[in-house]
Amino acid sequence: MEEAIKQYLKELPFNGELVLAHLVDRLQEVEGVLIPQINNAESSWINEDINSTTYAAPVAIEVKKIPVSGYFEVVNFNNISYVV
């Protein structure tokens, strides 16, 4: 799952729109995945008003989103869960 998510994000062009339905399509291609479901997706970006190491508060991605800073990146997979 993690590799499929990373690969999907890597294939998006600079300022490429993340579409959750397309991510679900990609997750369906992973062996063993039957019904992928995204319950929550959020995006955050570096807050230039404060400094270059502070992130703004995460904002929910309902259907699709263009990145504020060019690309999307998963910082960690701690909040991603799987049901098998």
Short mmCIF file of C-alpha atoms in Angstrom, two decimals:
data_model
loop_
_atom_site.label_atom_id
_atom_site.label_comp_id
_atom_site.label_asym_id
_atom_site.label_seq_id
_atom_site.Cartn_x
_atom_site.Cartn_y
_atom_site.Cartn_z
CA MET A 1 0.00 0.00 0.00
CA GLU A 2 2.69 2.48 0.98
CA GLU A 3 4.61 1.95 -2.24
CA ALA A 4 1.44 2.38 -4.33
CA ILE A 5 0.70 5.68 -2.59
CA LYS A 6 4.28 6.89 -3.01
CA GLN A 7 4.29 5.89 -6.67
CA TYR A 8 0.98 7.64 -7.38
CA LEU A 9 2.26 10.87 -5.82
CA LYS A 10 5.60 10.55 -7.61
CA GLU A 11 3.84 10.32 -10.98
CA LEU A 12 1.94 13.57 -10.45
CA PRO A 13 3.55 16.45 -12.36
CA PHE A 14 4.67 19.68 -10.65
CA ASN A 15 1.47 21.33 -9.37
CA GLY A 16 -0.38 18.18 -10.46
CA GLU A 17 -3.86 17.70 -9.09
CA LEU A 18 -4.29 14.89 -6.58
CA VAL A 19 -7.65 13.20 -7.22
CA LEU A 20 -8.68 10.81 -4.46
CA ALA A 21 -10.71 8.66 -6.88
CA HIS A 22 -7.56 8.14 -8.97
CA LEU A 23 -5.63 7.16 -5.86
CA VAL A 24 -8.34 4.61 -5.01
CA ASP A 25 -8.02 3.24 -8.56
CA ARG A 26 -4.29 2.81 -7.99
CA LEU A 27 -4.83 1.10 -4.63
CA GLN A 28 -7.21 -1.39 -6.27
CA GLU A 29 -4.25 -2.59 -8.34
CA VAL A 30 -2.35 -3.69 -5.23
CA GLU A 31 -2.43 -7.45 -4.76
CA GLY A 32 -4.79 -8.44 -1.94
CA VAL A 33 -6.65 -5.14 -1.83
CA LEU A 34 -10.37 -5.69 -2.35
CA ILE A 35 -12.13 -2.48 -1.31
CA PRO A 36 -9.87 0.53 -0.77
CA GLN A 37 -11.50 3.35 1.13
CA ILE A 38 -10.05 6.74 2.02
CA ASN A 39 -11.67 8.00 5.21
CA ASN A 40 -9.56 11.12 5.57
CA ALA A 41 -6.99 12.91 3.43
CA GLU A 42 -5.30 16.14 4.42
CA SER A 43 -2.74 18.51 2.98
CA SER A 44 -0.40 20.93 4.69
CA TRP A 45 2.35 23.20 3.41
CA ILE A 46 5.25 25.23 4.71
CA ASN A 47 3.97 28.42 6.27
CA GLU A 48 6.11 31.11 4.64
CA ASP A 49 4.75 33.81 6.95
CA ILE A 50 6.45 32.27 9.99
CA ASN A 51 9.54 30.46 8.69
CA SER A 52 10.53 27.66 6.36
CA THR A 53 10.25 24.86 8.95
CA THR A 54 6.71 25.40 10.24
CA TYR A 55 3.75 23.81 8.49
CA ALA A 56 0.31 25.38 8.23
CA ALA A 57 -2.62 23.55 9.80
CA PRO A 58 -3.73 20.55 7.69
CA VAL A 59 -6.70 21.11 5.39
CA ALA A 60 -9.04 18.29 4.36
CA ILE A 61 -8.98 17.07 0.77
CA GLU A 62 -12.58 16.28 -0.12
CA VAL A 63 -12.28 15.19 -3.77
CA LYS A 64 -9.21 16.76 -5.34
CA LYS A 65 -6.46 19.27 -4.58
CA ILE A 66 -3.61 21.05 -6.32
CA PRO A 67 -0.56 21.30 -4.04
CA VAL A 68 0.33 24.69 -2.62
CA SER A 69 4.05 24.05 -2.93
CA GLY A 70 4.31 22.02 -6.14
CA TYR A 71 4.28 18.41 -4.93
CA PHE A 72 2.57 16.18 -2.38
CA GLU A 73 4.60 14.08 0.04
CA VAL A 74 3.62 11.62 2.74
CA VAL A 75 5.74 12.55 5.73
CA ASN A 76 4.98 9.25 7.49
CA PHE A 77 2.46 6.45 7.29
CA ASN A 78 1.62 6.44 11.02
CA ASN A 79 -2.03 7.36 10.50
CA ILE A 80 -2.69 4.94 7.66
CA SER A 81 -4.43 1.73 8.67
CA TYR A 82 -5.40 -1.41 6.80
CA VAL A 83 -8.08 -4.00 7.40
CA VAL A 84 -7.25 -7.50 6.20
#
